[in-house]
PDB file of C-alpha atoms and ligand atoms in Angstrom:
ATOM      1  CA  MET A1032     131.252 122.331  79.854  1.00  0.00           C
ATOM      2  CA  THR A1033     128.501 124.058  81.825  1.00  0.00           C
ATOM      3  CA  GLU A1034     127.303 125.712  78.641  1.00  0.00           C
ATOM      4  CA  SER A1035     126.983 122.421  76.798  1.00  0.00           C
ATOM      5  CA  ILE A1036     125.066 120.641  79.579  1.00  0.00           C
ATOM      6  CA  LYS A1037     122.869 123.680  79.984  1.00  0.00           C
ATOM      7  CA  GLN A1038     122.172 123.597  76.265  1.00  0.00           C
ATOM      8  CA  GLN A1039     121.452 119.885  76.448  1.00  0.00           C
ATOM      9  CA  PHE A1040     118.994 120.531  79.294  1.00  0.00           C
ATOM     10  CA  LEU A1041     117.278 123.237  77.259  1.00  0.00           C
ATOM     11  CA  ASP A1042     117.130 121.159  74.061  1.00  0.00           C
ATOM     12  CA  GLN A1043     116.197 117.702  75.267  1.00  0.00           C
ATOM     13  CA  GLY A1044     114.538 118.678  78.541  1.00  0.00           C
ATOM     14  CA  TYR A1045     116.715 116.488  80.751  1.00  0.00           C
ATOM     15  CA  ILE A1046     120.295 115.619  81.624  1.00  0.00           C
ATOM     16  CA  GLY A1047     121.660 112.378  82.932  1.00  0.00           C
ATOM     17  CA  PRO A1048     122.199 109.682  84.021  1.00  0.00           C
ATOM     18  CA  ILE A1049     124.677 111.172  86.481  1.00  0.00           C
ATOM     19  CA  ARG A1050     126.146 109.380  89.489  1.00  0.00           C
ATOM     20  CA  ALA A1051     125.604 111.029  92.905  1.00  0.00           C
ATOM     21  CA  ILE A1052     126.619 108.299  95.367  1.00  0.00           C
ATOM     22  CA  SER A1053     128.066 104.787  95.098  1.00  0.00           C
ATOM     23  CA  GLU A1054     125.936 101.671  94.625  1.00  0.00           C
ATOM     24  CA  ALA A1055     126.929 100.559  98.131  1.00  0.00           C
ATOM     25  CA  GLU A1056     125.717 103.870  99.607  1.00  0.00           C
ATOM     26  CA  ALA A1057     122.490 103.562  97.634  1.00  0.00           C
ATOM     27  CA  ALA A1058     121.979 100.024  98.981  1.00  0.00           C
ATOM     28  CA  GLU A1059     122.407 101.328 102.509  1.00  0.00           C
ATOM     29  CA  MET A1060     119.850 104.017 101.762  1.00  0.00           C
ATOM     30  CA  ALA A1061     117.395 101.393 100.471  1.00  0.00           C
ATOM     31  CA  SER A1062     117.778  99.464 103.704  1.00  0.00           C
ATOM     32  CA  VAL A1063     116.614 102.526 105.630  1.00  0.00           C
ATOM     33  CA  VAL A1064     113.971 103.860 103.227  1.00  0.00           C
ATOM     34  CA  MET A1065     112.158 100.578 102.640  1.00  0.00           C
ATOM     35  CA  PRO A1066     111.258  99.887 106.306  1.00  0.00           C
ATOM     36  CA  ALA A1067     110.365 103.573 106.758  1.00  0.00           C
ATOM     37  CA  LEU A1068     107.722 103.154 104.038  1.00  0.00           C
ATOM     38  CA  GLN A1069     106.568  99.784 105.297  1.00  0.00           C
ATOM     39  CA  VAL A1070     105.701 100.996 108.815  1.00  0.00           C
ATOM     40  CA  ASP A1071     103.294 103.431 107.248  1.00  0.00           C
ATOM     41  CA  ALA A1072     101.985 100.920 104.728  1.00  0.00           C
ATOM     42  CA  PHE A1073     103.476 102.820 101.752  1.00  0.00           C
ATOM     43  CA  SER A1074     100.934 105.596 102.333  1.00  0.00           C
ATOM     44  CA  PRO A1075     101.266 108.847 100.355  1.00  0.00           C
ATOM     45  CA  ILE A1076     102.256 110.674 103.542  1.00  0.00           C
ATOM     46  CA  ALA A1077     104.999 108.135 104.305  1.00  0.00           C
ATOM     47  CA  ARG A1078     106.488 108.921 100.890  1.00  0.00           C
ATOM     48  CA  ARG A1079     106.345 112.695 101.282  1.00  0.00           C
ATOM     49  CA  ASN A1080     109.256 114.977 102.223  1.00  0.00           C
ATOM     50  CA  ARG A1081     111.461 112.361 103.817  1.00  0.00           C
ATOM     51  CA  HIS A1082     114.373 114.770 103.171  1.00  0.00           C
ATOM     52  CA  PHE A1083     113.371 116.200 106.539  1.00  0.00           C
ATOM     53  CA  ASP A1084     113.760 113.078 108.643  1.00  0.00           C
ATOM     54  CA  ILE A1085     115.720 110.345 106.850  1.00  0.00           C
ATOM     55  CA  GLU A1086     119.367 111.329 107.123  1.00  0.00           C
ATOM     56  CA  GLN A1087     120.480 109.752 103.839  1.00  0.00           C
ATOM     57  CA  VAL A1088     117.672 111.464 101.938  1.00  0.00           C
ATOM     58  CA  HIS A1089     118.432 114.788 103.598  1.00  0.00           C
ATOM     59  CA  LYS A1090     122.129 114.493 102.662  1.00  0.00           C
ATOM     60  CA  LEU A1091     121.187 114.051  99.018  1.00  0.00           C
ATOM     61  CA  ALA A1092     118.959 117.124  98.982  1.00  0.00           C
ATOM     62  CA  VAL A1093     121.896 119.240 100.168  1.00  0.00           C
ATOM     63  CA  LEU A1094     124.695 117.373  98.381  1.00  0.00           C
ATOM     64  CA  PRO A1095     127.016 120.169  97.198  1.00  0.00           C
ATOM     65  CA  ALA A1096     127.624 118.523  93.817  1.00  0.00           C
ATOM     66  CA  ILE A1097     123.872 118.353  93.187  1.00  0.00           C
ATOM     67  CA  VAL A1098     123.171 121.883  94.383  1.00  0.00           C
ATOM     68  CA  ASP A1099     126.081 123.224  92.320  1.00  0.00           C
ATOM     69  CA  LEU A1100     124.866 121.443  89.193  1.00  0.00           C
ATOM     70  CA  LEU A1101     121.314 122.747  89.600  1.00  0.00           C
ATOM     71  CA  THR A1102     122.464 126.297  90.184  1.00  0.00           C
ATOM     72  CA  ARG A1103     124.511 126.084  86.981  1.00  0.00           C
ATOM     73  CA  ILE A1104     121.775 124.720  84.745  1.00  0.00           C
ATOM     74  CA  TYR A1105     118.741 126.341  86.327  1.00  0.00           C
ATOM     75  CA  SER A1106     118.952 129.116  88.923  1.00  0.00           C
ATOM     76  CA  PRO A1107     121.502 130.519  91.412  1.00  0.00           C
ATOM     77  CA  ASP A1108     118.645 130.909  93.921  1.00  0.00           C
ATOM     78  CA  LEU A1109     117.328 127.507  94.785  1.00  0.00           C
ATOM     79  CA  CYS A1110     115.068 125.767  97.266  1.00  0.00           C
ATOM     80  CA  VAL A1111     113.855 122.218  97.643  1.00  0.00           C
ATOM     81  CA  TRP A1112     110.111 122.449  98.185  1.00  0.00           C
ATOM     82  CA  ARG A1113     109.033 118.820  98.106  1.00  0.00           C
ATOM     83  CA  SER A1114     110.228 115.266  97.671  1.00  0.00           C
ATOM     84  CA  HIS A1115     108.348 112.085  96.974  1.00  0.00           C
ATOM     85  CA  ILE A1116     109.405 108.448  97.151  1.00  0.00           C
ATOM     86  CA  PHE A1117     108.188 106.390  94.204  1.00  0.00           C
ATOM     87  CA  THR A1118     107.845 102.624  94.225  1.00  0.00           C
ATOM     88  CA  GLY A1119     107.809 101.003  90.827  1.00  0.00           C
ATOM     89  CA  LYS A1120     106.732  97.591  89.661  1.00  0.00           C
ATOM     90  CA  LYS A1121     107.115  96.076  86.217  1.00  0.00           C
ATOM     91  CA  GLY A1122     103.836  96.541  84.332  1.00  0.00           C
ATOM     92  CA  HIS A1123     102.579  99.274  86.709  1.00  0.00           C
ATOM     93  CA  GLY A1124     103.247 102.979  86.901  1.00  0.00           C
ATOM     94  CA  LEU A1125     102.214 106.494  86.036  1.00  0.00           C
ATOM     95  CA  GLY A1126     100.918 107.269  82.564  1.00  0.00           C
ATOM     96  CA  TRP A1127     102.149 110.093  80.320  1.00  0.00           C
ATOM     97  CA  HIS A1128     102.161 113.438  82.098  1.00  0.00           C
ATOM     98  CA  SER A1129     104.023 116.700  82.618  1.00  0.00           C
ATOM     99  CA  ASP A1130     104.934 117.864  86.125  1.00  0.00           C
ATOM    100  CA  TYR A1131     103.097 121.174  86.065  1.00  0.00           C
ATOM    101  CA  PHE A1132     101.869 121.500  89.642  1.00  0.00           C
ATOM    102  CA  ARG A1133      99.194 123.929  88.627  1.00  0.00           C
ATOM    103  CA  THR A1134      97.410 123.880  91.976  1.00  0.00           C
ATOM    104  CA  LEU A1135     100.594 124.115  94.064  1.00  0.00           C
ATOM    105  CA  LEU A1136     102.916 126.599  92.356  1.00  0.00           C
ATOM    106  CA  THR A1137     102.201 130.139  91.207  1.00  0.00           C
ATOM    107  CA  ASP A1138     104.407 129.479  88.186  1.00  0.00           C
ATOM    108  CA  PRO A1139     104.051 125.756  87.409  1.00  0.00           C
ATOM    109  CA  LEU A1140     106.765 125.982  84.738  1.00  0.00           C
ATOM    110  CA  ASP A1141     109.451 127.399  87.003  1.00  0.00           C
ATOM    111  CA  HIS A1142     110.870 124.358  88.776  1.00  0.00           C
ATOM    112  CA  LEU A1143     112.624 121.077  88.053  1.00  0.00           C
ATOM    113  CA  THR A1144     112.753 117.508  89.285  1.00  0.00           C
ATOM    114  CA  LEU A1145     115.780 115.465  90.206  1.00  0.00           C
ATOM    115  CA  HIS A1146     114.818 111.811  89.900  1.00  0.00           C
ATOM    116  CA  PHE A1147     117.175 109.672  91.959  1.00  0.00           C
ATOM    117  CA  ALA A1148     117.406 105.871  91.772  1.00  0.00           C
ATOM    118  CA  ILE A1149     117.768 104.214  95.175  1.00  0.00           C
ATOM    119  CA  THR A1150     117.542 100.809  93.502  1.00  0.00           C
ATOM    120  CA  ALA A1151     118.145  99.984  89.850  1.00  0.00           C
ATOM    121  CA  ALA A1152     115.684 101.222  87.226  1.00  0.00           C
ATOM    122  CA  PRO A1153     116.054  98.678  84.391  1.00  0.00           C
ATOM    123  CA  GLU A1154     114.572  98.771  80.858  1.00  0.00           C
ATOM    124  CA  ASP A1155     111.261  97.218  81.913  1.00  0.00           C
ATOM    125  CA  ASN A1156     110.752  99.305  85.069  1.00  0.00           C
ATOM    126  CA  CYS A1157     112.066 102.829  84.589  1.00  0.00           C
ATOM    127  CA  LEU A1158     110.944 106.310  83.660  1.00  0.00           C
ATOM    128  CA  MET A1159     110.679 107.133  79.971  1.00  0.00           C
ATOM    129  CA  VAL A1160     110.693 110.539  78.363  1.00  0.00           C
ATOM    130  CA  VAL A1161     109.911 112.179  75.044  1.00  0.00           C
ATOM    131  CA  PRO A1162     113.013 114.318  74.400  1.00  0.00           C
ATOM    132  CA  GLY A1163     112.264 117.926  73.493  1.00  0.00           C
ATOM    133  CA  SER A1164     108.567 117.688  74.445  1.00  0.00           C
ATOM    134  CA  GLN A1165     109.017 120.315  77.182  1.00  0.00           C
ATOM    135  CA  ASN A1166     108.998 122.869  74.366  1.00  0.00           C
ATOM    136  CA  TRP A1167     105.875 121.531  72.645  1.00  0.00           C
ATOM    137  CA  THR A1168     102.655 123.499  72.594  1.00  0.00           C
ATOM    138  CA  GLN A1169      99.376 121.771  73.311  1.00  0.00           C
ATOM    139  CA  GLU A1170      98.777 121.529  69.589  1.00  0.00           C
ATOM    140  CA  GLU A1171     102.160 119.903  68.973  1.00  0.00           C
ATOM    141  CA  ARG A1172     101.502 117.414  71.768  1.00  0.00           C
ATOM    142  CA  SER A1173      98.255 116.456  70.227  1.00  0.00           C
ATOM    143  CA  LYS A1174      99.811 116.172  66.745  1.00  0.00           C
ATOM    144  CA  ALA A1175     102.408 113.807  68.244  1.00  0.00           C
ATOM    145  CA  GLY A1176      99.609 111.602  69.575  1.00  0.00           C
ATOM    146  CA  PHE A1177      99.235 112.879  73.141  1.00  0.00           C
ATOM    147  CA  GLU A1178      95.630 113.799  73.824  1.00  0.00           C
ATOM    148  CA  LEU A1179      95.192 115.977  76.919  1.00  0.00           C
ATOM    149  CA  ILE A1180      92.832 114.627  79.562  1.00  0.00           C
ATOM    150  CA  GLY A1181      91.221 117.994  80.257  1.00  0.00           C
ATOM    151  CA  ASN A1182      89.940 117.347  83.747  1.00  0.00           C
ATOM    152  CA  THR A1183      93.430 116.456  85.058  1.00  0.00           C
ATOM    153  CA  LEU A1184      94.387 120.133  84.827  1.00  0.00           C
ATOM    154  CA  ASP A1185      92.338 121.019  87.872  1.00  0.00           C
ATOM    155  CA  ARG A1186      92.283 117.729  89.710  1.00  0.00           C
ATOM    156  CA  GLY A1187      94.740 116.892  92.524  1.00  0.00           C
ATOM    157  CA  TYR A1188      98.029 118.698  91.904  1.00  0.00           C
ATOM    158  CA  GLY A1189      96.889 119.951  88.531  1.00  0.00           C
ATOM    159  CA  THR A1190      99.432 117.890  86.590  1.00  0.00           C
ATOM    160  CA  PRO A1191      98.202 117.292  83.023  1.00  0.00           C
ATOM    161  CA  TYR A1192      97.904 113.643  81.980  1.00  0.00           C
ATOM    162  CA  TYR A1193      97.633 112.456  78.390  1.00  0.00           C
ATOM    163  CA  ILE A1194      96.289 109.512  76.461  1.00  0.00           C
ATOM    164  CA  ARG A1195      98.849 108.355  73.896  1.00  0.00           C
ATOM    165  CA  ASN A1196      97.255 107.067  70.749  1.00  0.00           C
ATOM    166  CA  GLY A1197     100.284 105.073  69.631  1.00  0.00           C
ATOM    167  CA  MET A1198     101.545 107.310  66.851  1.00  0.00           C
ATOM    168  CA  PRO A1199     105.313 106.751  66.390  1.00  0.00           C
ATOM    169  CA  VAL A1200     107.255 109.144  68.586  1.00  0.00           C
ATOM    170  CA  GLU A1201     110.771 109.058  70.030  1.00  0.00           C
ATOM    171  CA  ILE A1202     110.563 107.588  73.518  1.00  0.00           C
ATOM    172  CA  ARG A1203     113.749 107.304  75.548  1.00  0.00           C
ATOM    173  CA  LYS A1204     114.004 104.909  78.479  1.00  0.00           C
ATOM    174  CA  ILE A1205     116.082 106.411  81.261  1.00  0.00           C
ATOM    175  CA  THR A1206     117.608 103.347  82.865  1.00  0.00           C
ATOM    176  CA  LEU A1207     119.507 104.070  86.054  1.00  0.00           C
ATOM    177  CA  ARG A1208     121.902 102.205  88.309  1.00  0.00           C
ATOM    178  CA  PRO A1209     121.443 102.615  92.078  1.00  0.00           C
ATOM    179  CA  GLY A1210     122.925 105.967  93.131  1.00  0.00           C
ATOM    180  CA  GLU A1211     122.375 107.648  89.740  1.00  0.00           C
ATOM    181  CA  PHE A1212     119.926 110.411  88.873  1.00  0.00           C
ATOM    182  CA  PHE A1213     118.628 112.518  86.033  1.00  0.00           C
ATOM    183  CA  VAL A1214     117.199 116.019  86.106  1.00  0.00           C
ATOM    184  CA  PHE A1215     114.242 117.083  84.021  1.00  0.00           C
ATOM    185  CA  ASN A1216     112.151 120.070  83.036  1.00  0.00           C
ATOM    186  CA  PRO A1217     108.545 120.019  84.361  1.00  0.00           C
ATOM    187  CA  GLY A1218     107.128 120.188  80.849  1.00  0.00           C
ATOM    188  CA  LEU A1219     108.944 117.057  79.652  1.00  0.00           C
ATOM    189  CA  LEU A1220     106.430 114.310  78.827  1.00  0.00           C
ATOM    190  CA  HIS A1221     107.300 111.325  80.990  1.00  0.00           C
ATOM    191  CA  ALA A1222     105.735 108.105  82.231  1.00  0.00           C
ATOM    192  CA  SER A1223     106.677 104.921  84.045  1.00  0.00           C
ATOM    193  CA  ILE A1224     104.329 102.863  81.873  1.00  0.00           C
ATOM    194  CA  ASP A1225     103.474 103.381  78.213  1.00  0.00           C
ATOM    195  CA  ARG A1226      99.761 102.526  78.183  1.00  0.00           C
ATOM    196  CA  VAL A1227      98.710 103.225  74.631  1.00  0.00           C
ATOM    197  CA  GLY A1228      95.038 104.157  74.347  1.00  0.00           C
ATOM    198  CA  ASP A1229      94.374 103.837  78.088  1.00  0.00           C
ATOM    199  CA  ARG A1230      91.515 106.140  79.081  1.00  0.00           C
ATOM    200  CA  SER A1231      91.298 105.268  82.775  1.00  0.00           C
ATOM    201  CA  ASN A1232      92.772 108.624  83.864  1.00  0.00           C
ATOM    202  CA  ALA A1233      90.042 110.374  81.879  1.00  0.00           C
ATOM    203  CA  SER A1234      87.233 109.087  84.079  1.00  0.00           C
ATOM    204  CA  PRO A1235      86.920 110.640  87.548  1.00  0.00           C
ATOM    205  CA  LEU A1236      85.123 107.470  88.654  1.00  0.00           C
ATOM    206  CA  LEU A1237      87.959 105.201  87.537  1.00  0.00           C
ATOM    207  CA  ALA A1238      90.491 107.587  89.078  1.00  0.00           C
ATOM    208  CA  LEU A1239      88.588 107.257  92.376  1.00  0.00           C
ATOM    209  CA  ALA A1240      88.527 103.465  92.070  1.00  0.00           C
ATOM    210  CA  LYS A1241      92.294 103.465  91.444  1.00  0.00           C
ATOM    211  CA  LYS A1242      92.812 105.553  94.588  1.00  0.00           C
ATOM    212  CA  ALA A1243      90.662 103.158  96.636  1.00  0.00           C
ATOM    213  CA  ALA A1244      92.644 100.207  95.277  1.00  0.00           C
ATOM    214  CA  LYS A1245      95.878 101.975  96.235  1.00  0.00           C
ATOM    215  CA  ASN A1246      94.591 102.526  99.780  1.00  0.00           C
ATOM    216  CA  SER A1247      93.587  98.918 100.228  1.00  0.00           C
ATOM    217  CA  LEU A1248      96.972  97.836  98.894  1.00  0.00           C
ATOM    218  CA  ALA A1249      98.564 100.128 101.463  1.00  0.00           C
ATOM    219  CA  PHE A1250      96.424  98.435 104.133  1.00  0.00           C
ATOM    220  CA  LEU A1251      97.556  94.981 103.018  1.00  0.00           C
ATOM    221  CA  GLY A1252     101.118  96.272 102.830  1.00  0.00           C
ATOM    222  CA  LYS A1253     100.968  97.084 106.522  1.00  0.00           C
ATOM    223  CA  TYR A1254     100.518  93.396 107.241  1.00  0.00           C
ATOM    224  CA  GLY A1255     103.291  92.339 104.891  1.00  0.00           C
ATOM    225  CA  LEU A1256     100.777  90.922 102.422  1.00  0.00           C
ATOM    226  CA  VAL A1257     102.009  92.847  99.434  1.00  0.00           C
ATOM    227  CA  GLU A1258     105.071  91.960  97.434  1.00  0.00           C
ATOM    228  CA  ALA A1259     107.825  94.536  97.987  1.00  0.00           C
ATOM    229  CA  PRO A1260     108.247  96.958  95.063  1.00  0.00           C
ATOM    230  CA  SER A1261     111.185  96.273  92.804  1.00  0.00           C
ATOM    231  CA  ARG A1262     112.088  99.898  92.118  1.00  0.00           C
ATOM    232  CA  LEU A1263     112.630 102.622  94.696  1.00  0.00           C
ATOM    233  CA  ALA A1264     113.254 106.193  93.571  1.00  0.00           C
ATOM    234  CA  ILE A1265     112.980 109.710  94.951  1.00  0.00           C
ATOM    235  CA  GLY A1266     111.824 112.765  93.068  1.00  0.00           C
ATOM    236  CA  PHE A1267     113.265 115.930  94.593  1.00  0.00           C
ATOM    237  CA  ARG A1268     111.413 119.043  93.453  1.00  0.00           C
ATOM    238  CA  TYR A1269     113.545 122.180  93.392  1.00  0.00           C
ATOM    239  CA  CYS A1270     112.426 125.653  92.406  1.00  0.00           C
ATOM    240  CA  ASN A1271     113.559 129.235  92.288  1.00  0.00           C
ATOM    241  CA  PRO A1272     112.267 130.672  95.606  1.00  0.00           C
ATOM    242  CA  ARG A1273     110.688 133.581  93.724  1.00  0.00           C
ATOM    243  CA  ASN A1274     108.041 131.027  92.763  1.00  0.00           C
ATOM    244  CA  SER A1275     105.448 130.934  95.468  1.00  0.00           C
ATOM    245  CA  ILE A1276     104.356 127.599  96.803  1.00  0.00           C
ATOM    246  CA  SER A1277     100.781 127.297  97.931  1.00  0.00           C
ATOM    247  CA  PRO A1278     100.161 126.372 101.594  1.00  0.00           C
ATOM    248  CA  ILE A1279      98.109 123.505 100.129  1.00  0.00           C
ATOM    249  CA  ALA A1280     101.417 121.811  99.289  1.00  0.00           C
ATOM    250  CA  PHE A1281     102.095 121.463 103.028  1.00  0.00           C
ATOM    251  CA  ARG A1282      98.562 120.851 104.215  1.00  0.00           C
ATOM    252  CA  GLU A1283      99.065 117.157 104.955  1.00  0.00           C
ATOM    253  CA  THR A1284     102.436 117.454 106.682  1.00  0.00           C
ATOM    254  CA  LEU A1285     102.293 120.827 108.430  1.00  0.00           C
ATOM    255  CA  ASP A1286     102.351 119.089 111.824  1.00  0.00           C
ATOM    256  CA  ARG A1287     105.779 117.706 110.883  1.00  0.00           C
ATOM    257  CA  GLY A1288     107.127 121.207 110.275  1.00  0.00           C
ATOM    258  CA  HIS A1289     107.542 120.781 106.530  1.00  0.00           C
ATOM    259  CA  CYS A1290     108.298 123.895 104.504  1.00  0.00           C
ATOM    260  CA  PRO A1291     110.506 124.858 101.553  1.00  0.00           C
ATOM    261  CA  ALA A1292     114.247 124.796 102.326  1.00  0.00           C
ATOM    262  CA  LEU A1293     116.718 127.224 100.794  1.00  0.00           C
ATOM    263  CA  VAL A1294     119.882 125.478  99.535  1.00  0.00           C
ATOM    264  CA  ALA A1295     121.530 128.214  97.439  1.00  0.00           C
ATOM    265  CA  GLY A1296     121.407 131.947  96.777  1.00  0.00           C
ATOM    266  CA  LYS A1297     118.724 134.010  98.383  1.00  0.00           C
ATOM    267  CA  ARG A1298     115.021 134.251  98.794  1.00  0.00           C
ATOM    268  CA  THR A1299     113.551 137.249  97.003  1.00  0.00           C
ATOM    269  CA  PRO A1300     111.103 138.660  97.804  1.00  0.00           C
ATOM    270  CA  GLU A1301     111.719 137.681 101.395  1.00  0.00           C
ATOM    271  CA  GLY A1302     108.135 136.859 102.295  1.00  0.00           C
ATOM    272  CA  SER A1303     106.887 135.781 105.683  1.00  0.00           C
ATOM    273  CA  GLY A1304     105.971 132.098 105.383  1.00  0.00           C
ATOM    274  CA  SER A1305     108.253 129.606 107.075  1.00  0.00           C
ATOM    275  CA  PHE A1306     111.352 128.644 105.125  1.00  0.00           C
ATOM    276  CA  ALA A1307     114.237 126.459 106.319  1.00  0.00           C
ATOM    277  CA  ASP A1308     117.779 127.585 105.586  1.00  0.00           C
ATOM    278  CA  TRP A1309     120.094 124.718 104.635  1.00  0.00           C
ATOM    279  CA  ARG A1310     122.659 126.793 102.732  1.00  0.00           C
ATOM    280  CA  GLY A1311     125.203 126.440 105.546  1.00  0.00           C
ATOM    281  CA  GLU A1312     125.182 122.654 105.215  1.00  0.00           C
ATOM    282  CA  VAL A1313     125.900 122.858 101.502  1.00  0.00           C
ATOM    283  CA  THR A1314     128.802 125.255 102.097  1.00  0.00           C
ATOM    284  CA  LYS A1315     130.212 123.216 104.980  1.00  0.00           C
ATOM    285  CA  ASN A1316     130.150 119.980 102.991  1.00  0.00           C
ATOM    286  CA  ARG A1317     131.558 121.489  99.820  1.00  0.00           C
ATOM    287  CA  GLU A1318     135.176 121.204 101.032  1.00  0.00           C
ATOM    288  CA  ASN A1319     135.242 117.411 101.059  1.00  0.00           C
ATOM    289  CA  SER A1320     132.695 116.638  98.410  1.00  0.00           C
ATOM    290  CA  VAL A1321     133.262 115.059  95.042  1.00  0.00           C
ATOM    291  CA  THR A1322     132.532 116.863  91.817  1.00  0.00           C
ATOM    292  CA  ILE A1323     129.930 115.391  89.550  1.00  0.00           C
ATOM    293  CA  LYS A1324     131.176 114.624  86.052  1.00  0.00           C
ATOM    294  CA  VAL A1325     128.558 115.145  83.377  1.00  0.00           C
TER     295      VAL A1325
HETATM  296  O1  AKG B1080     108.960 107.003  89.278  1.00  0.00           O
HETATM  297  C1  AKG B1080     107.822 107.059  88.795  1.00  0.00           C
HETATM  298  O2  AKG B1080     107.155 106.035  88.596  1.00  0.00           O
HETATM  299  C2  AKG B1080     107.205 108.371  88.416  1.00  0.00           C
HETATM  300  C3  AKG B1080     108.082 109.551  88.691  1.00  0.00           C
HETATM  301  C4  AKG B1080     107.545 110.857  88.240  1.00  0.00           C
HETATM  302  O3  AKG B1080     106.609 110.976  87.502  1.00  0.00           O
HETATM  303  C5  AKG B1080     108.218 112.091  88.720  1.00  0.00           C
HETATM  304  O4  AKG B1080     109.245 112.020  89.424  1.00  0.00           O
HETATM  305  O5  AKG B1080     107.732 113.173  88.402  1.00  0.00           O
HETATM  306 FE1  FE2 B1081     106.104 113.098  87.102  1.00  0.00          FE
END
């Protein structure tokens, strides 16, 4: 079975949906995560690396069934180097992109994301993917109607964004029930809104305006003046610890002691930067954990 899911991951660039915890457990998690974001007005820092301090989020990052699955399909040596809480609203979201963190990882291709639904991700408010696109060259992307926005390669995290021109292409909506997740390759083209022909990411000025709008929304959110998001999800970023993670990735949260955390295998080369070791927790919990059926 491992071979077939591994093959599926290689061919289509993702696997899932897979259930990790029950809907009731996910609802309990939402009741903790939501207020934790609200106190900090949904700021980017409030969303970052909550696997360090929110118990339910931490438990997921070290859930034996998840760690075991990732070691089978990806790498026996594994660390979680970042997580991010996403809030989704119908009609809003991130445009087409690949998760190459070119400014944060030495090898931006050598990692994966586990996208976990805390609340439901229905048809009109979920992530969508282009199956197989993780294997496409730049030329193939452009032939399929995805025009690279060149300046996104060196801006922010260095994740390439694209303008889709509307050419027919297979787009799969990954709807999820609370407590389910899917795992995807960083190269897989994905988006939470399909804005055909939208060029706003291409203009640094518009990108700046969007950021300012986000900040003022966060400010209003602090005073309860913004409608609560209808979709809550967490992206856990795992990588093989041989990939080096730039200190820039921890710049904003260094005072909270954030660092990569080893969950399986070993760290080679050993290196000197700080690294948490959570392998013991995975081993300890393995005895009474459920096995994930794929
Ligand atoms: O949930 C979203 O809206 C975007 C998620 C995403 O792009 C990611 O997890 O990499
Ligand atoms: Fe993404």
